[in-house]
CSV table of C-alpha atoms in Angstrom, one decimal:
chain,number,residue,atom,x,y,z
A,10,MET,CA,88.9,26.3,-18.7
A,11,ALA,CA,86.9,25.2,-15.6
A,12,LYS,CA,89.7,26.6,-13.4
A,13,THR,CA,89.4,30.0,-15.2
A,14,ILE,CA,85.7,30.0,-14.7
A,15,GLY,CA,86.0,29.2,-11.0
A,16,ILE,CA,84.1,26.9,-8.8
A,17,ASN,CA,81.3,29.3,-7.9
A,18,ASN,CA,80.5,30.1,-11.5
A,19,PHE,CA,80.9,26.5,-12.4
A,20,ARG,CA,78.2,25.5,-9.9
A,21,LYS,CA,76.0,28.4,-10.9
A,22,TYR,CA,75.9,27.4,-14.6
A,23,LEU,CA,75.4,23.8,-13.9
A,24,ASN,CA,72.4,24.8,-11.8
A,25,ASP,CA,71.2,27.4,-14.2
A,26,PHE,CA,71.2,25.0,-17.1
A,27,GLY,CA,69.0,22.7,-15.1
A,28,PHE,CA,71.4,19.9,-14.0
A,29,GLY,CA,70.6,18.3,-10.7
A,30,GLU,CA,66.9,18.9,-10.9
A,31,LYS,CA,64.0,17.6,-13.0
A,32,THR,CA,63.1,19.4,-16.2
A,33,GLY,CA,59.4,19.3,-15.3
A,34,ILE,CA,58.4,17.3,-18.3
A,35,GLU,CA,55.2,15.3,-17.9
A,36,LEU,CA,56.9,12.0,-17.1
A,37,LYS,CA,56.5,10.6,-13.5
A,38,THR,CA,59.7,8.5,-13.8
A,39,GLU,CA,61.9,11.5,-14.5
A,40,VAL,CA,64.9,11.7,-12.1
A,41,ASP,CA,67.1,14.6,-10.9
A,42,GLY,CA,70.5,13.5,-11.9
A,43,ASN,CA,73.3,14.1,-9.4
A,44,ILE,CA,75.8,17.0,-9.2
A,45,SER,CA,76.4,16.7,-5.5
A,46,SER,CA,80.1,16.0,-6.0
A,47,ILE,CA,80.8,19.6,-7.0
A,48,TYR,CA,79.8,20.5,-3.4
A,49,ASP,CA,81.9,17.7,-1.8
A,50,LYS,CA,84.4,19.2,0.6
A,51,MET,CA,86.3,16.0,1.1
A,52,HIS,CA,88.4,16.1,-2.1
A,53,GLY,CA,88.5,19.9,-2.5
A,54,ASP,CA,86.9,22.3,-5.0
A,55,ASN,CA,89.7,22.1,-7.6
A,56,LEU,CA,89.6,18.3,-7.9
A,57,ASN,CA,85.8,18.1,-7.9
A,58,MET,CA,85.6,20.8,-10.6
A,59,ALA,CA,88.3,19.3,-12.7
A,60,VAL,CA,86.7,15.9,-12.9
A,61,ALA,CA,83.1,17.3,-13.3
A,62,SER,CA,84.3,19.7,-16.1
A,63,PHE,CA,84.6,16.8,-18.6
A,64,GLY,CA,81.4,15.1,-17.3
A,65,GLN,CA,82.6,12.5,-14.7
A,66,SER,CA,81.7,12.3,-11.0
A,67,ILE,CA,78.3,13.8,-11.9
A,68,THR,CA,75.3,12.3,-13.6
A,69,ALA,CA,72.8,13.9,-16.0
A,70,THR,CA,69.8,12.5,-17.8
A,71,PRO,CA,69.7,12.6,-21.7
A,72,LEU,CA,66.8,15.0,-21.4
A,73,GLN,CA,68.8,17.3,-19.2
A,74,MET,CA,71.6,17.3,-21.7
A,75,LEU,CA,69.1,18.0,-24.5
A,76,SER,CA,67.4,20.8,-22.6
A,77,ALA,CA,70.8,22.5,-21.9
A,78,TYR,CA,71.7,22.4,-25.6
A,79,ALA,CA,68.2,23.6,-26.5
A,80,ALA,CA,68.9,26.6,-24.3
A,81,ILE,CA,71.9,27.5,-26.5
A,82,ALA,CA,69.8,27.0,-29.6
A,83,ASN,CA,67.2,29.3,-28.0
A,84,GLN,CA,69.7,32.2,-27.7
A,85,GLY,CA,70.4,31.4,-24.1
A,86,ILE,CA,66.9,30.8,-22.7
A,87,LEU,CA,66.1,27.5,-20.9
A,88,VAL,CA,62.6,26.3,-21.8
A,89,LYS,CA,60.5,23.7,-20.0
A,90,PRO,CA,60.2,20.6,-22.3
A,91,TYR,CA,56.8,19.0,-23.0
A,92,ILE,CA,55.5,15.9,-24.8
A,93,VAL,CA,51.9,16.9,-25.9
A,94,GLU,CA,51.8,19.9,-28.2
A,95,GLU,CA,48.1,20.2,-28.4
A,96,ILE,CA,44.8,18.5,-27.4
A,97,ILE,CA,41.9,18.4,-29.8
A,98,GLN,CA,38.7,18.1,-27.9
A,99,PRO,CA,35.5,16.3,-29.2
A,100,ASP,CA,33.9,19.6,-30.1
A,101,GLY,CA,36.9,20.6,-32.2
A,102,ASN,CA,38.3,23.0,-29.6
A,103,ILE,CA,42.1,23.0,-29.6
A,104,ILE,CA,44.1,23.4,-26.4
A,105,LYS,CA,47.7,24.2,-27.2
A,106,THR,CA,50.6,23.7,-24.7
A,107,GLN,CA,52.1,27.1,-23.9
A,108,THR,CA,55.8,27.5,-24.1
A,109,GLN,CA,57.2,28.2,-20.6
A,110,GLU,CA,60.5,30.0,-20.4
A,111,ILE,CA,62.3,29.1,-17.2
A,112,ARG,CA,65.2,31.5,-17.1
A,113,ARG,CA,67.9,33.2,-19.2
A,114,VAL,CA,71.1,31.2,-18.7
A,115,VAL,CA,73.5,33.1,-20.9
A,116,SER,CA,73.3,36.2,-23.1
A,117,PRO,CA,72.4,35.9,-26.9
A,118,ARG,CA,76.0,36.8,-27.7
A,119,THR,CA,77.4,34.0,-25.5
A,120,ALA,CA,74.9,31.5,-27.0
A,121,SER,CA,76.1,32.6,-30.5
A,122,LEU,CA,79.7,32.1,-29.6
A,123,VAL,CA,79.1,28.7,-28.2
A,124,THR,CA,77.1,27.8,-31.3
A,125,GLY,CA,80.0,28.7,-33.4
A,126,MET,CA,82.3,26.5,-31.4
A,127,LEU,CA,79.8,23.6,-31.7
A,128,VAL,CA,79.6,24.1,-35.5
A,129,ASN,CA,83.4,24.0,-35.7
A,130,VAL,CA,83.3,20.6,-33.9
A,131,VAL,CA,81.1,19.2,-36.7
A,132,ASP,CA,82.8,21.0,-39.6
A,133,SER,CA,86.4,20.3,-38.8
A,134,GLY,CA,86.6,18.6,-35.4
A,135,HIS,CA,86.0,15.1,-34.0
A,136,ALA,CA,82.3,15.1,-35.1
A,137,VAL,CA,82.6,15.4,-38.9
A,138,LEU,CA,80.5,12.2,-39.2
A,139,ALA,CA,77.5,14.2,-37.8
A,140,ALA,CA,77.6,16.7,-40.7
A,141,VAL,CA,74.7,17.1,-43.1
A,142,ASP,CA,75.3,18.4,-46.6
A,143,GLY,CA,74.0,21.9,-47.1
A,144,TYR,CA,73.6,22.7,-43.4
A,145,TYR,CA,75.6,24.0,-40.5
A,146,VAL,CA,75.1,21.5,-37.7
A,147,ALA,CA,76.1,22.4,-34.1
A,148,GLY,CA,76.9,19.6,-31.7
A,149,LYS,CA,79.3,17.8,-29.5
A,150,THR,CA,80.4,14.2,-28.8
A,151,GLY,CA,80.5,12.6,-25.4
A,152,THR,CA,82.2,9.5,-24.3
A,153,ALA,CA,81.8,8.7,-20.6
A,154,GLN,CA,83.5,5.9,-18.6
A,155,ILE,CA,81.2,3.8,-16.5
A,156,ALA,CA,82.1,3.3,-12.9
A,157,SER,CA,83.2,-0.2,-11.8
A,158,SER,CA,80.6,-2.1,-9.9
A,159,ASN,CA,83.0,-4.2,-7.9
A,160,SER,CA,86.0,-1.9,-7.3
A,161,ARG,CA,87.0,1.7,-7.1
A,162,GLY,CA,87.6,3.6,-10.3
A,163,TYR,CA,86.1,2.9,-13.8
A,164,SER,CA,85.4,-0.1,-15.8
A,165,ASN,CA,86.3,-0.6,-19.5
A,166,ARG,CA,82.7,0.1,-20.5
A,167,THR,CA,81.6,3.5,-21.8
A,168,ASN,CA,78.4,5.4,-22.7
A,169,HIS,CA,78.4,7.4,-25.9
A,170,SER,CA,76.3,10.5,-26.8
A,171,PHE,CA,76.0,13.2,-29.3
A,172,VAL,CA,73.9,16.3,-28.7
A,173,GLY,CA,73.2,19.0,-31.2
A,174,PHE,CA,70.8,21.2,-33.2
A,175,ALA,CA,70.3,22.3,-36.8
A,176,PRO,CA,70.3,24.5,-38.7
A,177,ALA,CA,72.8,26.3,-36.5
A,178,ALA,CA,71.6,29.9,-37.3
A,179,LEU,CA,67.9,29.2,-37.1
A,180,PRO,CA,67.4,25.9,-35.3
A,181,LYS,CA,64.4,23.7,-36.2
A,182,PHE,CA,65.2,20.9,-33.8
A,183,ALA,CA,67.6,19.8,-31.1
A,184,MET,CA,68.4,16.1,-30.6
A,185,ILE,CA,70.4,13.7,-28.5
A,186,VAL,CA,71.7,10.3,-29.5
A,187,TYR,CA,72.6,8.1,-26.5
A,188,LEU,CA,74.2,4.7,-26.7
A,189,GLN,CA,74.7,2.6,-23.6
A,190,ASN,CA,77.9,0.6,-23.6
A,191,PRO,CA,78.1,0.1,-27.4
A,192,LYS,CA,80.2,-2.8,-28.7
A,193,ASP,CA,83.3,-2.7,-30.8
A,194,VAL,CA,83.7,1.1,-30.9
A,195,LEU,CA,85.7,3.2,-28.6
A,196,TYR,CA,84.4,6.8,-29.1
A,197,SER,CA,81.1,8.5,-29.8
A,198,ALA,CA,82.7,10.2,-32.8
A,199,SER,CA,82.4,6.8,-34.5
A,200,SER,CA,79.0,5.7,-33.0
A,201,ALA,CA,76.6,8.4,-31.9
A,202,ALA,CA,77.8,11.1,-34.2
A,203,PRO,CA,77.1,9.4,-37.5
A,204,LEU,CA,73.7,8.2,-36.3
A,205,PHE,CA,72.9,11.8,-35.3
A,206,GLY,CA,73.9,12.9,-38.8
A,207,GLU,CA,71.7,10.3,-40.5
A,208,ILE,CA,68.6,11.2,-38.4
A,209,ALA,CA,69.3,15.0,-38.8
A,210,ASP,CA,69.6,14.6,-42.6
A,211,PHE,CA,66.2,12.8,-42.7
A,212,VAL,CA,64.5,15.4,-40.4
A,213,LEU,CA,65.8,18.4,-42.4
A,214,ASN,CA,64.7,16.9,-45.7
A,215,TYR,CA,61.4,15.7,-44.4
A,216,TYR,CA,60.5,19.1,-43.2
A,217,GLN,CA,62.0,20.7,-46.3
A,218,VAL,CA,64.2,23.0,-44.3
A,219,GLU,CA,66.0,25.5,-46.6
A,220,LYS,CA,69.7,24.8,-47.0
A,221,GLU,CA,72.2,27.2,-45.6
A,222,ARG,CA,75.1,26.6,-47.9
């Protein structure tokens, strides 16, 4: 699929979704992530793109991943994340944080198509343990090998993640579950996905979100 897209479009969308740069959230310790490998001429465009297409040779923060998925949930628009929703001053005056749209990354139709694919992953793919009864959940697993610290290549350690949003048609929240080198489990479908499902079930019920099915 990455080869069909081509290296130039691949680079464009990584940049447009905000990878390789800070999201701008009000955290001084936020880092950029690193996607420089897709510009590395030493190994050639095809190899760089092939490896990066499934998430290796590049780094991204959990917040960058969440922000990218939120763009899909927002019908293709990348939005600057924030922590403080509003400030209530001593005199009762309320200062609300204004939503800042950064840019349109994909069209609403493309966002809808991708959402459908993500729903299929949860309904009948590897992430069925992330499902929540009565709702369409959109999301994807991620299992990333950790580079070896004392030799070339990768170690036998992995990082697991699940990123998604719900309800898929009219999302109320987006969330990422990230587990660093979990023990006694090989894939995020068995670790991060069920944890996402449990939290999503709580959130949807807590806010009394109407069921879709």
